[in-house]
CSV table of C-alpha atoms in Angstrom, one decimal:
chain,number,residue,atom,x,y,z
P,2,UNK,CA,-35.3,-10.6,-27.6
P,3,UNK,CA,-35.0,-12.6,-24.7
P,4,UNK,CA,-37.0,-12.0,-21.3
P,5,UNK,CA,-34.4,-11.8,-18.9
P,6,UNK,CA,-33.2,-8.0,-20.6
P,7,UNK,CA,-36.4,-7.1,-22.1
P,8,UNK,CA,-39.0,-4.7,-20.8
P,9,UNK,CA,-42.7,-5.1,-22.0
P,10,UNK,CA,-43.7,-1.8,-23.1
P,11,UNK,CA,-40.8,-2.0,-25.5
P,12,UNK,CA,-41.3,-5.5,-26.1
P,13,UNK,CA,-45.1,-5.0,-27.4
P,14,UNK,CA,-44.2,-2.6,-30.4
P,15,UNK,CA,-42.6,-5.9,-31.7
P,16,UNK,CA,-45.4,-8.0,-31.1
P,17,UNK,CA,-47.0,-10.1,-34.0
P,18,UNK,CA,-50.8,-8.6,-32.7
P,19,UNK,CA,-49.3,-5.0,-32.9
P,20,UNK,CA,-47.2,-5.2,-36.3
P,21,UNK,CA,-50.9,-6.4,-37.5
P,22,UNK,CA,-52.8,-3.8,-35.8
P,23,UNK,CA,-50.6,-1.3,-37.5
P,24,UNK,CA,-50.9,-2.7,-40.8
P,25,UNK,CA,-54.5,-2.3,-40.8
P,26,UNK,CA,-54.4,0.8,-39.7
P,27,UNK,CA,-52.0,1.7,-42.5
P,28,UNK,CA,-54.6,0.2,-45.2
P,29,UNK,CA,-57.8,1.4,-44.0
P,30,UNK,CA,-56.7,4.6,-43.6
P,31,UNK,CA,-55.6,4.4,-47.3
P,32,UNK,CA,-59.4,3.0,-48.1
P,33,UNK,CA,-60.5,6.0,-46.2
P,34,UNK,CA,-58.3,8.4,-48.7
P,35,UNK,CA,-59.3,6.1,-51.6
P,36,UNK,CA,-62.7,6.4,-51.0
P,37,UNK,CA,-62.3,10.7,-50.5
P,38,UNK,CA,-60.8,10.3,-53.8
P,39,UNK,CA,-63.6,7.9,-55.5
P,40,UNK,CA,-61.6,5.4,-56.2
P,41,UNK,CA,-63.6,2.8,-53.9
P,42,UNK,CA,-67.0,3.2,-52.4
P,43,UNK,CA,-67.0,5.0,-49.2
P,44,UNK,CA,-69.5,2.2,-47.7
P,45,UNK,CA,-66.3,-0.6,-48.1
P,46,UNK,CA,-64.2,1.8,-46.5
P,47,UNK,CA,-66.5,2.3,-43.6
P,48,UNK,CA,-67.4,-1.6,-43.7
P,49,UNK,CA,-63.4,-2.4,-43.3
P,50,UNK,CA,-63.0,0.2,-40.0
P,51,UNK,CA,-66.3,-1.7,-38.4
P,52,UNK,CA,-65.2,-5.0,-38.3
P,53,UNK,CA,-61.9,-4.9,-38.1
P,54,UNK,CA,-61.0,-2.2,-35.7
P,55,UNK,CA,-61.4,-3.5,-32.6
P,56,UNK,CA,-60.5,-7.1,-34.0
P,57,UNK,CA,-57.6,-9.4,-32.2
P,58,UNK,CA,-56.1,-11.0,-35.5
P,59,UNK,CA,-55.2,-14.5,-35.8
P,60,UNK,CA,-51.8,-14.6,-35.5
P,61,UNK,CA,-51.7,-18.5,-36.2
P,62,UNK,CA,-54.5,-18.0,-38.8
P,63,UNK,CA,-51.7,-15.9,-40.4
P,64,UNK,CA,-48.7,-18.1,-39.8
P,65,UNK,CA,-50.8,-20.9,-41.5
P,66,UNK,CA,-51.9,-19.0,-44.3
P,67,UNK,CA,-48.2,-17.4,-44.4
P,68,UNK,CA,-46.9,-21.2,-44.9
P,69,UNK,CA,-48.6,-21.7,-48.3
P,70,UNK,CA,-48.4,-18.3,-49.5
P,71,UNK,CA,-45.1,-18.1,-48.4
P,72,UNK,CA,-45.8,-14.5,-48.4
P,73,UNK,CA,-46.6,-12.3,-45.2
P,74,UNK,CA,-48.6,-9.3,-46.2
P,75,UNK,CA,-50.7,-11.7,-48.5
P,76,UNK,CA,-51.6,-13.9,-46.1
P,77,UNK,CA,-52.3,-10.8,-43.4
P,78,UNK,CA,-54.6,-9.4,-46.5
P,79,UNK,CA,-56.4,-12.7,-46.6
P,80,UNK,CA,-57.1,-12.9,-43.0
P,81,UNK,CA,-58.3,-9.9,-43.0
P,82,UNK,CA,-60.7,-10.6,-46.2
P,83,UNK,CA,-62.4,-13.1,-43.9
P,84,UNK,CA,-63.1,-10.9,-41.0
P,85,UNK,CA,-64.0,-7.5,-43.2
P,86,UNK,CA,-66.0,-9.8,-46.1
P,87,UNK,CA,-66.6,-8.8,-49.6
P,88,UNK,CA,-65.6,-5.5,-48.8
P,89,UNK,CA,-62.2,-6.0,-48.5
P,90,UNK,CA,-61.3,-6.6,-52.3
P,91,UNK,CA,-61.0,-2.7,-52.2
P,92,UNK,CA,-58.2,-3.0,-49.6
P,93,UNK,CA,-54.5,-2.5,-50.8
P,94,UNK,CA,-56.2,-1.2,-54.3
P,95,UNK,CA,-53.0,-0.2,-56.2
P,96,UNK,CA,-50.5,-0.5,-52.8
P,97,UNK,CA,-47.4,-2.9,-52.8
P,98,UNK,CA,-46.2,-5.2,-49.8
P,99,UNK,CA,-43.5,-2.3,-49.2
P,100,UNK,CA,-46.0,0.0,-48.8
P,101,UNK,CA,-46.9,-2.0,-45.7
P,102,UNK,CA,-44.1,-3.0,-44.6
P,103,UNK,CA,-42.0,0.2,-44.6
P,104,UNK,CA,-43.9,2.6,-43.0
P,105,UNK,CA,-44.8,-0.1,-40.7
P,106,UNK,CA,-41.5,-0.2,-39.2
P,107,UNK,CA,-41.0,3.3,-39.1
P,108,UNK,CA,-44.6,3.9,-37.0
P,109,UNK,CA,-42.4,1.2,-34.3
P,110,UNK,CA,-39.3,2.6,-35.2
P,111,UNK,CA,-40.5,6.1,-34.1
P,112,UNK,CA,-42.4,4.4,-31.2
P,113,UNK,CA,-39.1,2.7,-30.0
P,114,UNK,CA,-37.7,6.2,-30.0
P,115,UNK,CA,-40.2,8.0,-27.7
P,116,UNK,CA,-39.6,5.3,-25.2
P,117,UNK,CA,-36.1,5.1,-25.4
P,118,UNK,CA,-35.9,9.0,-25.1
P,119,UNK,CA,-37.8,8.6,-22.0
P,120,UNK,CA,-35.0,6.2,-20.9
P,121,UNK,CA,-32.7,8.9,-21.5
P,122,UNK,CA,-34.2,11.4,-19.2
P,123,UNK,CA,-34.1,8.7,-16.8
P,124,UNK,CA,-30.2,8.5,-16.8
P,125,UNK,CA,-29.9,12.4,-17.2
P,126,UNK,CA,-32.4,13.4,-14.2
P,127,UNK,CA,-30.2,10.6,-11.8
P,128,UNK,CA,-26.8,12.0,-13.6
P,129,UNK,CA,-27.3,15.3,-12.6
P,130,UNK,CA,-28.6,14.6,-8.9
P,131,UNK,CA,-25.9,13.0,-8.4
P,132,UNK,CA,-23.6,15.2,-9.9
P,133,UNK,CA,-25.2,18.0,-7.9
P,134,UNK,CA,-24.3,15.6,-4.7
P,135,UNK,CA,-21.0,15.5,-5.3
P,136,UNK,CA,-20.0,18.6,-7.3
P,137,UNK,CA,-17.1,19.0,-4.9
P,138,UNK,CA,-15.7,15.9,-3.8
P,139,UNK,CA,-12.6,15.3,-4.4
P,140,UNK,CA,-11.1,12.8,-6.2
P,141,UNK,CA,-8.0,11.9,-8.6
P,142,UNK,CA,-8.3,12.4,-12.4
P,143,UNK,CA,-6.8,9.5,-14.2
P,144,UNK,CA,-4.8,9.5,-17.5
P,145,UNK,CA,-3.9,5.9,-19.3
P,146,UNK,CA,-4.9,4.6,-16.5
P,147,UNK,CA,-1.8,5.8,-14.4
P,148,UNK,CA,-2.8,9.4,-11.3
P,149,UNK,CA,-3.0,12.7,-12.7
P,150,UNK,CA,-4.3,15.8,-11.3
P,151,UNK,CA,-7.1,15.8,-9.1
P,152,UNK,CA,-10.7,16.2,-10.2
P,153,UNK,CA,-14.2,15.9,-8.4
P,154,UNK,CA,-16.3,13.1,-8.7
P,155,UNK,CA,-19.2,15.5,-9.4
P,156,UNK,CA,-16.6,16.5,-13.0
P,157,UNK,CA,-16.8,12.5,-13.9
P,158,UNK,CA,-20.8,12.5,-13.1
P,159,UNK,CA,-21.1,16.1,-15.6
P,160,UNK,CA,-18.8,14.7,-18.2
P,161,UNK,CA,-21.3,11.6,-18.5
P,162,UNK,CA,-24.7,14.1,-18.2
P,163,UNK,CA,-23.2,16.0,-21.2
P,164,UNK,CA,-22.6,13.1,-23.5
P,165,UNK,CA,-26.3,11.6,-22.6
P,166,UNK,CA,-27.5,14.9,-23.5
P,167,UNK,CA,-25.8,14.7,-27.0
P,168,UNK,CA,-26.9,11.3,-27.5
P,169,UNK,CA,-30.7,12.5,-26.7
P,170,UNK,CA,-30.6,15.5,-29.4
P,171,UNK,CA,-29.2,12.8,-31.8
P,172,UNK,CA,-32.0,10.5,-31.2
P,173,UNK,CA,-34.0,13.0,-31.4
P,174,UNK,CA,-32.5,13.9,-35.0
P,175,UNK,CA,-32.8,10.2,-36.2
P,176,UNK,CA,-36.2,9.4,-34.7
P,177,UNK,CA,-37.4,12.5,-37.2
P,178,UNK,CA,-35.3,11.3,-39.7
P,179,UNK,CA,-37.1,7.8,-39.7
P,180,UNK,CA,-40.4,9.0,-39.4
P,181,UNK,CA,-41.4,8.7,-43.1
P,182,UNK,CA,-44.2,7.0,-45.1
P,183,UNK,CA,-44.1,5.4,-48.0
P,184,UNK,CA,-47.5,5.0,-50.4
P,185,UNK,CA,-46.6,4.8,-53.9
P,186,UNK,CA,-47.0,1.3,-55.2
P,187,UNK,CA,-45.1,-0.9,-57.2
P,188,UNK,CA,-41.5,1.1,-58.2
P,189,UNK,CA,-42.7,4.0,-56.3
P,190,UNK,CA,-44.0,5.5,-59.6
P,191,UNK,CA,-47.5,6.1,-57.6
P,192,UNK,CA,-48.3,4.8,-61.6
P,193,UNK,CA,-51.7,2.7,-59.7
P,194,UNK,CA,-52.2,5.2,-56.7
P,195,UNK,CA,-52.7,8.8,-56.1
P,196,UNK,CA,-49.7,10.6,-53.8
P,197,UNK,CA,-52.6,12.2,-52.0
P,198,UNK,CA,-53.4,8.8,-50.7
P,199,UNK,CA,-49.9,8.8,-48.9
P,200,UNK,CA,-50.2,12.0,-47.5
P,201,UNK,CA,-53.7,11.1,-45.9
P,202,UNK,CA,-51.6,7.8,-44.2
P,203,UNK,CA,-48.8,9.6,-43.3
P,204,UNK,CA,-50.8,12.4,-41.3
P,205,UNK,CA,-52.9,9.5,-40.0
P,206,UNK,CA,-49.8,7.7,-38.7
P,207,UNK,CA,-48.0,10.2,-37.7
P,208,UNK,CA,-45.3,10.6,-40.4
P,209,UNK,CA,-44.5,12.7,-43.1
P,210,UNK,CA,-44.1,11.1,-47.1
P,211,UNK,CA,-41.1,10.1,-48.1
P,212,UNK,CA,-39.8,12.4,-50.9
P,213,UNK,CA,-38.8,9.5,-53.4
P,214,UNK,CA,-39.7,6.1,-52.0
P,215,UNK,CA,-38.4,3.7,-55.3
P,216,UNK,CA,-41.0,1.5,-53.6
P,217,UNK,CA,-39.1,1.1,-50.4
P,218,UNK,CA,-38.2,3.7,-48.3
P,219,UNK,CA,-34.3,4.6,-48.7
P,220,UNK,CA,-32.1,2.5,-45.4
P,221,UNK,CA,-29.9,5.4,-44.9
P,222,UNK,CA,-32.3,6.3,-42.5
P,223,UNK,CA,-32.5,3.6,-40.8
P,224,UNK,CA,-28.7,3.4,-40.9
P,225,UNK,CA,-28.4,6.3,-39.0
P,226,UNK,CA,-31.2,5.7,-36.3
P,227,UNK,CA,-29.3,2.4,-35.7
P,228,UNK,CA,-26.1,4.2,-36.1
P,229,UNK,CA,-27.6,6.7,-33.3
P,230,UNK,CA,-28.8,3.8,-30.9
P,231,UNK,CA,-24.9,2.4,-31.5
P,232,UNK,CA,-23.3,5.5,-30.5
P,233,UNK,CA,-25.6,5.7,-27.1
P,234,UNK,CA,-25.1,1.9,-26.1
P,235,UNK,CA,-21.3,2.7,-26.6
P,236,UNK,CA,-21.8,5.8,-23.9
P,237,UNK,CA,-23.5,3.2,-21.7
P,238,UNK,CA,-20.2,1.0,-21.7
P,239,UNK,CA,-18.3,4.2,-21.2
P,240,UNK,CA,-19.9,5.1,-18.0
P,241,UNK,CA,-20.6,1.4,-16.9
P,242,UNK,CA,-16.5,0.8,-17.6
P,243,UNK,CA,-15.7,3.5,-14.9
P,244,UNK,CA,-17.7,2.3,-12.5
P,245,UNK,CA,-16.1,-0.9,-12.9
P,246,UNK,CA,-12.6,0.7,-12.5
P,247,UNK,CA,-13.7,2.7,-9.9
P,248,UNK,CA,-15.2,-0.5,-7.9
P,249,UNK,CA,-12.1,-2.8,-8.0
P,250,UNK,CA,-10.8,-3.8,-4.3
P,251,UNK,CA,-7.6,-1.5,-4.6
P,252,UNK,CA,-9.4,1.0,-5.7
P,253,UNK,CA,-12.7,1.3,-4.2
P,254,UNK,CA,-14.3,4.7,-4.9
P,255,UNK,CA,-18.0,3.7,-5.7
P,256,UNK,CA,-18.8,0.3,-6.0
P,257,UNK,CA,-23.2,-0.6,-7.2
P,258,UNK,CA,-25.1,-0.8,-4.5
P,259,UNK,CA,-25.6,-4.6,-3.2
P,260,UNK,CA,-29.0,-5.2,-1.9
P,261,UNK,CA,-29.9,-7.4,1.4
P,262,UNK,CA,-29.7,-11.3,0.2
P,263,UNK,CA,-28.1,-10.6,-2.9
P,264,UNK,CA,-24.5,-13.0,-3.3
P,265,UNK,CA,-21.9,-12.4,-5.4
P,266,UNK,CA,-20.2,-15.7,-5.5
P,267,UNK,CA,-21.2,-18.9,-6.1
P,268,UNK,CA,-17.8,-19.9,-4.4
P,269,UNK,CA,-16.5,-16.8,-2.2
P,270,UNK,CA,-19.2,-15.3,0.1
P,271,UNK,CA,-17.2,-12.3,0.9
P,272,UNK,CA,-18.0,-11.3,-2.8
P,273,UNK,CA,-19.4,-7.5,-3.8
P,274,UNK,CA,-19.5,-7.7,-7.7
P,275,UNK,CA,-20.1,-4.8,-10.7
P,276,UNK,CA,-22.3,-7.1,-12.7
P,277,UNK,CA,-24.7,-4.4,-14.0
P,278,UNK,CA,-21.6,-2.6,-15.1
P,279,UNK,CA,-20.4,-5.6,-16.7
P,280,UNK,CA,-24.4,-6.7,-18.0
P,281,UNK,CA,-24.4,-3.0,-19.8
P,282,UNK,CA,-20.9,-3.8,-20.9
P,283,UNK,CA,-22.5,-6.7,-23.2
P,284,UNK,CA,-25.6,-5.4,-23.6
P,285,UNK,CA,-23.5,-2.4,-25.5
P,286,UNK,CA,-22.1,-4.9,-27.4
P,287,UNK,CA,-25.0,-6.4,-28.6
P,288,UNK,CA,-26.4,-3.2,-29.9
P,289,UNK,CA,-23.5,-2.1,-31.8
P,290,UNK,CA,-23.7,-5.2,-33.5
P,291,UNK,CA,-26.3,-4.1,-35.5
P,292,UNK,CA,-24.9,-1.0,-36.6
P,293,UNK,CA,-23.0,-3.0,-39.4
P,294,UNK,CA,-26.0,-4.7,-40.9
P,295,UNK,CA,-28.1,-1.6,-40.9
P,296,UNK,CA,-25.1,0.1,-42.8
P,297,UNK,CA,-25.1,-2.9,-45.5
P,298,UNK,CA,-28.9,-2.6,-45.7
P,299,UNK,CA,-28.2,0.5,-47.8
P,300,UNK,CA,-27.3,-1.0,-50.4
P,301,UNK,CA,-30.2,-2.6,-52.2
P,302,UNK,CA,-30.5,-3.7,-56.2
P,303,UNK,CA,-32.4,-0.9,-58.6
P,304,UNK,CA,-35.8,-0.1,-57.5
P,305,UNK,CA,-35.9,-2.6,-54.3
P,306,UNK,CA,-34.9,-6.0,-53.3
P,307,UNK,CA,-35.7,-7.9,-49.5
P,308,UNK,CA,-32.4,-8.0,-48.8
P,309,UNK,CA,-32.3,-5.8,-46.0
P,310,UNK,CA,-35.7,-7.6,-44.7
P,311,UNK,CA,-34.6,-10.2,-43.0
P,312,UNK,CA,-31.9,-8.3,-41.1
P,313,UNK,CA,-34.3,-5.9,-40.1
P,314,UNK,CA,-37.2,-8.7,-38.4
P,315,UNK,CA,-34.0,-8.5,-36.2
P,316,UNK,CA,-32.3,-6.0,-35.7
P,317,UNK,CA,-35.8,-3.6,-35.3
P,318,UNK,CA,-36.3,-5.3,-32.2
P,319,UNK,CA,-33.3,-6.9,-30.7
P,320,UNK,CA,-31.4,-3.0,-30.7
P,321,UNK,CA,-34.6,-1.0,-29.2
P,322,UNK,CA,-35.3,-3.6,-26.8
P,323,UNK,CA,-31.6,-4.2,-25.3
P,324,UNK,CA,-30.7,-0.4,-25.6
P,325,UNK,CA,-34.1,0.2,-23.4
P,326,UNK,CA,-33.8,-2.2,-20.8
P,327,UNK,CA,-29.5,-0.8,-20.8
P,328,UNK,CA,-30.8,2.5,-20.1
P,329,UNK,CA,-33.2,1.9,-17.6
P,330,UNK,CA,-31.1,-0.4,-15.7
P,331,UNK,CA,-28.1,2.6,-16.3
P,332,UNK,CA,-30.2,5.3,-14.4
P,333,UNK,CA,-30.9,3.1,-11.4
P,334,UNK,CA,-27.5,1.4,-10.9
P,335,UNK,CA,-26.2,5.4,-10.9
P,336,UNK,CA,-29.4,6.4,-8.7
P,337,UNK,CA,-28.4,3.8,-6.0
P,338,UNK,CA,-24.4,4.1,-6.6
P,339,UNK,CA,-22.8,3.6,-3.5
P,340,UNK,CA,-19.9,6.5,-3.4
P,341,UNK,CA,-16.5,6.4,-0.8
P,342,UNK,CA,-15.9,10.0,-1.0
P,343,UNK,CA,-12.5,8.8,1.9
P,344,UNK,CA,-11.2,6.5,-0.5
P,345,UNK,CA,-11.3,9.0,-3.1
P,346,UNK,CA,-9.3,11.3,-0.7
P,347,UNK,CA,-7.0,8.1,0.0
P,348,UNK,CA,-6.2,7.5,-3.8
P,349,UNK,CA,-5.8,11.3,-3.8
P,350,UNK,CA,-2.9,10.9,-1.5
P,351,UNK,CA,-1.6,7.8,-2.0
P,352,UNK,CA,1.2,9.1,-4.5
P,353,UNK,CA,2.3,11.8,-1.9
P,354,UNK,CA,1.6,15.0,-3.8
P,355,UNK,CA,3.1,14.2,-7.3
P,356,UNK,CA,-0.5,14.9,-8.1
P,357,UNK,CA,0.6,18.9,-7.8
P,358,UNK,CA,4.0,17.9,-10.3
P,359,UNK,CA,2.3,20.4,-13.3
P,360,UNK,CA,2.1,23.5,-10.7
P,361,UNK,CA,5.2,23.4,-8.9
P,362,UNK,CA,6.6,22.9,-13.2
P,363,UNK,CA,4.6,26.2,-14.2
P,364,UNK,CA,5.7,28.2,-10.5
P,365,UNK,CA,9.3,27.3,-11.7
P,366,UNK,CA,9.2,28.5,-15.0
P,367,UNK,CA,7.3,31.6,-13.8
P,368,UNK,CA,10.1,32.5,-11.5
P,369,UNK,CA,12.7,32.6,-14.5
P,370,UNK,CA,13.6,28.7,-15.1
P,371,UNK,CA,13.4,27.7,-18.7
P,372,UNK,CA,10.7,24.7,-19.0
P,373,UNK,CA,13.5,21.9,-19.8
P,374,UNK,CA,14.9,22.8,-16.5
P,375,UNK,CA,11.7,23.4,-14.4
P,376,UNK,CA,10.8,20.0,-15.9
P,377,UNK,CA,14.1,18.1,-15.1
P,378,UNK,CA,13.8,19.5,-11.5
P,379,UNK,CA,10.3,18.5,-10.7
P,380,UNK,CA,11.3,14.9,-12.4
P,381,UNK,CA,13.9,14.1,-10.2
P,382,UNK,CA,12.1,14.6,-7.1
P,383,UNK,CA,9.3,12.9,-8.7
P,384,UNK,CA,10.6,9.6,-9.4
P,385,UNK,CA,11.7,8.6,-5.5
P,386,UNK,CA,8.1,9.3,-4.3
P,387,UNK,CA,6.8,7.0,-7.5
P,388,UNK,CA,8.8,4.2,-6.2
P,389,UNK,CA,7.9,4.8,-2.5
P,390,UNK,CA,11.1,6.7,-1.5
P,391,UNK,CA,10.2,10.0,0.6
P,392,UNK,CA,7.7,12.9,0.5
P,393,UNK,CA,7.4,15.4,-2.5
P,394,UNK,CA,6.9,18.4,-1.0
P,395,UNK,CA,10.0,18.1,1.5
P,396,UNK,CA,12.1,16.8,-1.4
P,397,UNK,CA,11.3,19.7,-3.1
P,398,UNK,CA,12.0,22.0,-0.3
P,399,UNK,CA,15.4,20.3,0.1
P,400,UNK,CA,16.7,20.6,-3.3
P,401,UNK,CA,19.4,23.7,-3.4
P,402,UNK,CA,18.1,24.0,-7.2
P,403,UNK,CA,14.3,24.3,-6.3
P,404,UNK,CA,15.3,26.7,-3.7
P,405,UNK,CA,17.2,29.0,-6.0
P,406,UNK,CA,13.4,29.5,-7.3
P,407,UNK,CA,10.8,28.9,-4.7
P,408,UNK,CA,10.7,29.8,-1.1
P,409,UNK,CA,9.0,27.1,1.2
P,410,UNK,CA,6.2,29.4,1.3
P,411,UNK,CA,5.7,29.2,-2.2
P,412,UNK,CA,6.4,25.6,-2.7
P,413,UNK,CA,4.1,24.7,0.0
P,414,UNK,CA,1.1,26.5,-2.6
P,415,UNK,CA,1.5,24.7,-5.0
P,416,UNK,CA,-0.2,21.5,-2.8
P,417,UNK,CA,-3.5,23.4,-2.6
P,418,UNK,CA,-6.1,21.1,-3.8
P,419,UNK,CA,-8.8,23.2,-3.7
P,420,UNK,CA,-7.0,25.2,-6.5
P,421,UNK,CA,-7.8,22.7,-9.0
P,422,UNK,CA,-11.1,23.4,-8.2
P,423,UNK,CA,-11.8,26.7,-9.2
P,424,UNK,CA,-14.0,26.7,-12.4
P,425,UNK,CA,-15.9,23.6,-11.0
P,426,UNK,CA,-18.5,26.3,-11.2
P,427,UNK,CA,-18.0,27.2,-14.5
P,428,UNK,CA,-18.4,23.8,-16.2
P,429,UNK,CA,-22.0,23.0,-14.5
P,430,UNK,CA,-23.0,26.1,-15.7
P,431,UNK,CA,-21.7,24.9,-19.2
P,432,UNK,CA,-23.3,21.9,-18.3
P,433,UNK,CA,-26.8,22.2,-16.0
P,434,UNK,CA,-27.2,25.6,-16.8
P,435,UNK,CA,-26.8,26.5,-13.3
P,436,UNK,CA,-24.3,27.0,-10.7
């Protein structure tokens, strides 16, 4: 995490003063279930929630006893001990360092995931306003790169709306996936604590036990939430990518809006850049990064080993911090996207109708040419226009061949653009749900 992409809200899940509020909550609420249970007198349990609840721990106290311990949760244990007292030798009774640690990370894993799910409805609410807005402006489809048949830019905006919608139901899927407790001591035999105890801190937390914990809770499922957040940062790219395309000088269709003061060259003052496109480009990166290593955290040696821990000190944040502040800078560069609905037409025409090549194929084949032939036809009087040489429709209307098949009349309807328009309506109701 560094400040210049990260957002606080996010940002304080990770905090040191946070990951130690949670862990306290995790063992007093597991003295509170102790205590139901017998095991330790109710008056400790009560006596840990008084004095520590409210308390601001001593996050250098910690670090300092951390260096001699050279283990975390035994050095959060003993900070703890000296603000709870005597009392708090009946903390962690028959709980392992996983314990802690694991359903730790899933309380800010699942945390992480409520915020970045608002981040999605961020992008989706300016996706489909936008979309809305230009449902029917024209503009050319594009197919390696090279003209194809026209589309509307409303089309592009939908075909972005319905993949952020996917990517929220699969969030969705992996933040319950990840949401899992894990309470069962050393080997996750629950040999030195009751299961009951887990379901009390997983209710408590807001989780549900983890079927079989083996003492840590299994990483596919973090593999997949991190799998999940890859998936979404690659959309990001996807959509930040067009816009990039679509922003270049000889293209100029939308370009991100550029705000009074703001330069775009350190050298060249006439300068209009897509750096948020290209910052979400990287920022994409970054996040997929961390898919690999939470695929290899799988893989762990019998019962447990920390091998996936210090990937994870990482990764937890670095991902759910860069995807959020992506997102959030995602719906506002397409809230304020600055759209040339003229140069759209312009690009539309620039190739002088070979956009309407397919139709003018299918109209020849309708009217009893075989497809080779319809194809060869519409080729020929293709490839002068591609290299600048005359007009397609009057090339067409010239060839004795054409003619044999098409009257002028029915050449000429072939160019209608708004006929590739005609179940534009149809996909935003696949889409919004509406017309």
């Amino acid at each position: 995490m560094i400040p210049r992409y990260t957002r606080p809200e996010m940002a304080s899940i990770w905090e040191p003063q946070t990951r130690f509020k949670i862990w306290f909550e995790i063992e007093a609420h597991a003295a509170d279930a102790l205590a139901e249970l017998g095991t330790i007198p109710r008056e400790a349990a009560k006596t840990v929630w008084a004095k520590a609840k409210d308390a601001t721990f001593d996050v250098a106290r910690i670090d300092e006893i951390e260096r001699e311990t050279k283990h975390d949760v035994i050095a959060f244990l003993t900070h703890l001990a000296e603000i709870v007292g005597p009392e708090a030798r009946f903390v962690h009774q028959g709980m392992t360092s996983s314990d802690v640690l694991d359903t730790c990370l899933n309380v800010q894993l699942t945390r992480a995931a409520d915020l970045l799910l608002a981040d999605l409805d961020k992008v989706l609410a300016a996706l489909k306003k936008r979309a809305l807005e230009h449902k029917m402006t024209p503009t050319i489809g594009r197919s390696h790169g090279i003209h194809a048949e026209p589309v509307t830019f409303g089309l592009k905006l939908a075909y972005a709306y319905a993949e952020f919608s996917r990517a929220k139901e699969r969030l969705i899927a992996a933040r319950k996936e990840v949401a899992t407790c894990a309470i069962s001591g050393a080997v996750g035999t629950f040999a030195q604590i009751d299961p009951r105890v887990e379901q009390h801190v997983a209710k408590a937390m807001g989780l549900v036990p983890e079927p079989i914990s083996t003492q840590v809770i299994p990483r596919d499922r973090h593999a997949m939430y991190f799998s999940t957040l890859g998936v979404i940062a690659s959309s990001v790219e996807r959509f930040a990518v067009e816009i990039r395309h679509m922003q270049r000088t000889e293209v100029l269709e939308a370009e991100e809006f550029f705000s009074e003061g703001q330069k775009g060259s350190s050298a060249m003052p006439h300068k209009r850049n897509p750096v948020l496109s290209e910052n979400l480009t990287g920022l994409s990166r970054m996040v997929r990064a961390y898919v690999t290593p939470a695929l290899e955290n799988v893989v762990l040696w019998h019962e447990r080993d920390i091998s996936h821990s210090s990937a994870e000190r990482m990764m937890g944040p670095d991902a759910t911090v860069t995807l959020d502040f992506a997102l959030v800078r995602l719906a506002g560069l397409i809230d304020k996207l600055l759209v040339y609905p003229a140069n759209m037409q312009k690009n539309l025409d620039r190739l002088g109708g070979l956009v309407h090549s397919q139709r003018v194929l299918l109209a020849l084949t309708q009217k009893g040419a075989s497809r080779e032939d319809a194809y060869k036809l519409v080729q020929r009087n293709a490839m002068p226009v591609w290299r600048g040489e005359g007009d397609f429709l009057q090339l067409l209307k010239k060839d004795a061949e054409v003619k044999k098949y098409l009257t002028d009349a029915e050449i000429e309807e072939q160019f209608d653009l708004g006929y590739h328009f005609k179940h534009v309506d149809t996909i935003f109701k696949r889409v919004f749900g509406e017309s």
